[in-house]
Structure formats: C-alpha cells, structure tokens
C-alpha cells in the first residue's frame, strides 16, 4: 500500500488550533511568531486564534492570527507571508480589507524576515508604524480607547 502525498508532507502542531497542520513556509513563519508572542511577549494563547473566519463584503476570508482582549474585543490582526514573499503595499491592503470588518487598533504583517506593526488611526488620527511588536500588556495599554 502506498502512502498519499498529504501524509508525506511535514507537519507541525499548532497550539492555537490544537491540531497538526501542514508545515508550509508561511506556516513556519506563523508558528515562529506565535511562539515568540506567547513565550517572550506574554500573549495569552487563550486570547489568540489562527485562521479566524470573517466576511469581507460577500466573501468569506480567514485572517491569519487574531489577538483579542480579556473582554473579547479584537486588538490585533497578523498577516503572514512566506519568507520569499516581499511585504508590499498589496499585503498591507489585504490586512486593511480584513480590518474593515474587525476594526482592530494594531495590524502586523511579516514574512519572518521583516515585521511591521502599525497602530491604526481612527477619527482623524494618523496610522503610525511602531518600532517593534508590543508585549501583550503594552498592547492593552496602546489600544485602550477611553470612553467619555
């Protein structure tokens, strides 16, 4: 009996989806960043999700990683690309389309070699590039929107 091609692919355990997934170049970037967020920057895995379904207009899409606050409000979207993919305006436009649905305050794009984090401006504020990925406590502080 011969094995199928799918079973020959390398697999990796995704702690957020709680299952084995195919280890593609993009998935390798995702797993490295997720581990860094959890292990080094204090992100609670129970407040993160990979491949989160959303609707953009009439289209069903999946955002690569979504980070939420303890009150379940969305805080950050991360879009991953394979290391061979250049982080272009098209990648930024893709994550902005996703954000038209979620309206998170922080957007991140990365190919594992480069990483850009943006604090999104609303109500006349400018979007600005952050100098680094914030820790989870910093993310909560950065994104706090005080209600009058």
CSV table of C-alpha atoms in Angstrom, one decimal:
chain,number,residue,atom,x,y,z
A,1,UNK,CA,0.0,0.0,0.0
A,2,UNK,CA,1.4,3.4,-0.9
A,3,UNK,CA,1.1,6.5,1.2
A,4,UNK,CA,-0.8,9.5,-0.1
A,5,UNK,CA,1.2,12.7,-0.8
A,6,UNK,CA,-0.6,14.5,2.0
A,7,UNK,CA,0.9,12.1,4.6
A,8,UNK,CA,4.4,12.7,3.2
A,9,UNK,CA,4.2,16.4,4.0
A,10,UNK,CA,6.0,17.6,7.1
A,11,UNK,CA,3.5,18.5,9.9
A,12,UNK,CA,3.7,20.9,12.8
A,13,UNK,CA,1.5,21.1,15.9
A,14,UNK,CA,-0.4,24.4,16.1
A,15,UNK,CA,-1.1,25.2,19.8
A,16,UNK,CA,-3.9,27.7,18.9
A,17,UNK,CA,-5.8,25.4,16.6
A,18,UNK,CA,-4.9,22.4,18.8
A,19,UNK,CA,-4.0,20.2,15.8
A,20,UNK,CA,-1.3,19.1,13.4
A,21,UNK,CA,-1.1,21.3,10.2
A,22,UNK,CA,1.0,21.1,7.1
A,23,UNK,CA,4.3,22.8,7.6
A,24,UNK,CA,4.4,25.2,4.6
A,25,UNK,CA,6.8,28.2,4.5
A,26,UNK,CA,4.0,30.5,5.6
A,27,UNK,CA,3.0,28.1,8.4
A,28,UNK,CA,6.6,28.1,9.6
A,29,UNK,CA,6.6,31.9,9.9
A,30,UNK,CA,3.2,31.7,11.7
A,31,UNK,CA,4.4,29.2,14.3
A,32,UNK,CA,7.6,31.1,14.9
A,33,UNK,CA,5.8,34.4,15.5
A,34,UNK,CA,3.1,32.7,17.7
A,35,UNK,CA,5.7,31.1,19.9
A,36,UNK,CA,7.5,34.4,20.2
A,37,UNK,CA,4.3,36.2,21.2
A,38,UNK,CA,3.5,33.6,23.8
A,39,UNK,CA,6.9,32.8,25.2
A,40,UNK,CA,8.6,36.2,25.0
A,41,UNK,CA,5.9,38.9,24.9
A,42,UNK,CA,3.3,37.4,27.3
A,43,UNK,CA,0.4,36.9,24.9
A,44,UNK,CA,-2.2,34.5,26.4
A,45,UNK,CA,-2.8,31.7,24.0
A,46,UNK,CA,-6.4,31.5,25.0
A,47,UNK,CA,-6.8,35.1,23.7
A,48,UNK,CA,-5.3,34.2,20.3
A,49,UNK,CA,-6.7,32.4,17.3
A,50,UNK,CA,-5.3,31.2,14.0
A,51,UNK,CA,-7.2,31.1,10.7
A,52,UNK,CA,-10.1,33.1,12.1
A,53,UNK,CA,-13.1,33.2,9.7
A,54,UNK,CA,-14.6,36.5,8.7
A,55,UNK,CA,-16.7,38.0,6.0
A,56,UNK,CA,-15.3,40.8,3.8
A,57,UNK,CA,-18.4,42.0,1.8
A,58,UNK,CA,-19.9,38.9,0.3
A,59,UNK,CA,-16.6,37.0,0.5
A,60,UNK,CA,-15.6,34.6,3.3
A,61,UNK,CA,-11.9,35.0,4.3
A,62,UNK,CA,-9.7,33.9,7.1
A,63,UNK,CA,-7.3,36.2,9.0
A,64,UNK,CA,-4.1,34.5,9.9
A,65,UNK,CA,-4.0,35.4,13.6
A,66,UNK,CA,-6.4,37.4,15.7
A,67,UNK,CA,-5.5,38.6,19.2
A,68,UNK,CA,-8.3,39.7,21.5
A,69,UNK,CA,-8.6,41.5,24.9
A,70,UNK,CA,-9.9,39.8,28.0
A,71,UNK,CA,-13.3,41.4,27.3
A,72,UNK,CA,-13.2,39.6,23.9
A,73,UNK,CA,-12.8,42.8,21.8
A,74,UNK,CA,-10.4,42.4,18.9
A,75,UNK,CA,-7.0,44.0,19.3
A,76,UNK,CA,-4.6,42.9,16.6
A,77,UNK,CA,-4.5,41.1,13.3
A,78,UNK,CA,-1.3,39.4,12.0
A,79,UNK,CA,-0.9,38.6,8.3
A,80,UNK,CA,1.9,36.1,7.5
A,81,UNK,CA,3.7,35.5,4.2
A,82,UNK,CA,6.3,33.0,3.2
A,83,UNK,CA,9.9,34.3,3.6
A,84,UNK,CA,10.2,34.5,-0.2
A,85,UNK,CA,7.3,36.9,-0.4
A,86,UNK,CA,8.0,40.7,-0.3
A,87,UNK,CA,6.0,42.7,2.1
A,88,UNK,CA,4.4,45.1,-0.4
A,89,UNK,CA,1.5,47.6,-0.5
A,90,UNK,CA,-0.7,44.7,-1.7
A,91,UNK,CA,-0.1,42.8,1.6
A,92,UNK,CA,-0.9,45.9,3.6
A,93,UNK,CA,-4.1,46.4,1.5
A,94,UNK,CA,-5.1,42.8,2.2
A,95,UNK,CA,-4.8,43.3,6.0
A,96,UNK,CA,-6.7,46.6,5.8
A,97,UNK,CA,-9.5,44.9,4.0
A,98,UNK,CA,-9.7,42.4,6.9
A,99,UNK,CA,-9.6,45.3,9.3
A,100,UNK,CA,-12.6,46.9,7.6
A,101,UNK,CA,-14.6,44.1,9.3
A,102,UNK,CA,-12.8,43.8,12.7
A,103,UNK,CA,-11.6,47.4,13.2
A,104,UNK,CA,-8.6,46.4,15.4
A,105,UNK,CA,-6.2,49.1,16.5
A,106,UNK,CA,-3.0,47.1,15.6
A,107,UNK,CA,-2.1,45.5,12.3
A,108,UNK,CA,1.0,43.3,11.8
A,109,UNK,CA,2.5,42.0,8.6
A,110,UNK,CA,5.5,39.7,8.5
A,111,UNK,CA,7.4,37.2,6.3
A,112,UNK,CA,9.6,36.1,9.1
A,113,UNK,CA,12.5,38.2,7.9
A,114,UNK,CA,10.7,41.5,8.2
A,115,UNK,CA,7.9,42.5,10.5
A,116,UNK,CA,5.9,45.7,10.5
A,117,UNK,CA,3.4,46.7,13.2
A,118,UNK,CA,1.0,49.6,12.8
A,119,UNK,CA,-1.1,51.4,15.3
A,120,UNK,CA,-4.2,52.2,13.2
A,121,UNK,CA,-5.6,55.8,13.5
A,122,UNK,CA,-9.3,56.3,13.6
A,123,UNK,CA,-11.3,59.5,13.9
A,124,UNK,CA,-8.7,61.7,12.1
A,125,UNK,CA,-5.7,60.2,13.8
A,126,UNK,CA,-2.8,59.0,11.6
A,127,UNK,CA,-1.8,55.4,11.3
A,128,UNK,CA,1.8,55.0,12.6
A,129,UNK,CA,4.5,52.4,12.3
A,130,UNK,CA,5.5,51.0,15.7
A,131,UNK,CA,9.2,50.4,16.4
A,132,UNK,CA,8.6,46.8,17.5
A,133,UNK,CA,6.0,44.2,18.3
A,134,UNK,CA,4.4,45.3,21.6
A,135,UNK,CA,4.2,42.9,24.6
A,136,UNK,CA,0.7,41.9,25.5
A,137,UNK,CA,0.5,44.4,28.4
A,138,UNK,CA,1.8,47.1,26.1
A,139,UNK,CA,-0.8,46.1,23.5
A,140,UNK,CA,-3.6,46.5,26.1
A,141,UNK,CA,-2.2,50.0,27.0
A,142,UNK,CA,-1.6,51.1,23.4
A,143,UNK,CA,-5.1,50.1,22.3
A,144,UNK,CA,-7.1,51.3,25.3
A,145,UNK,CA,-9.8,53.6,23.9
A,146,UNK,CA,-11.2,55.6,26.8
A,147,UNK,CA,-14.9,56.1,26.5
A,148,UNK,CA,-16.2,59.5,27.6
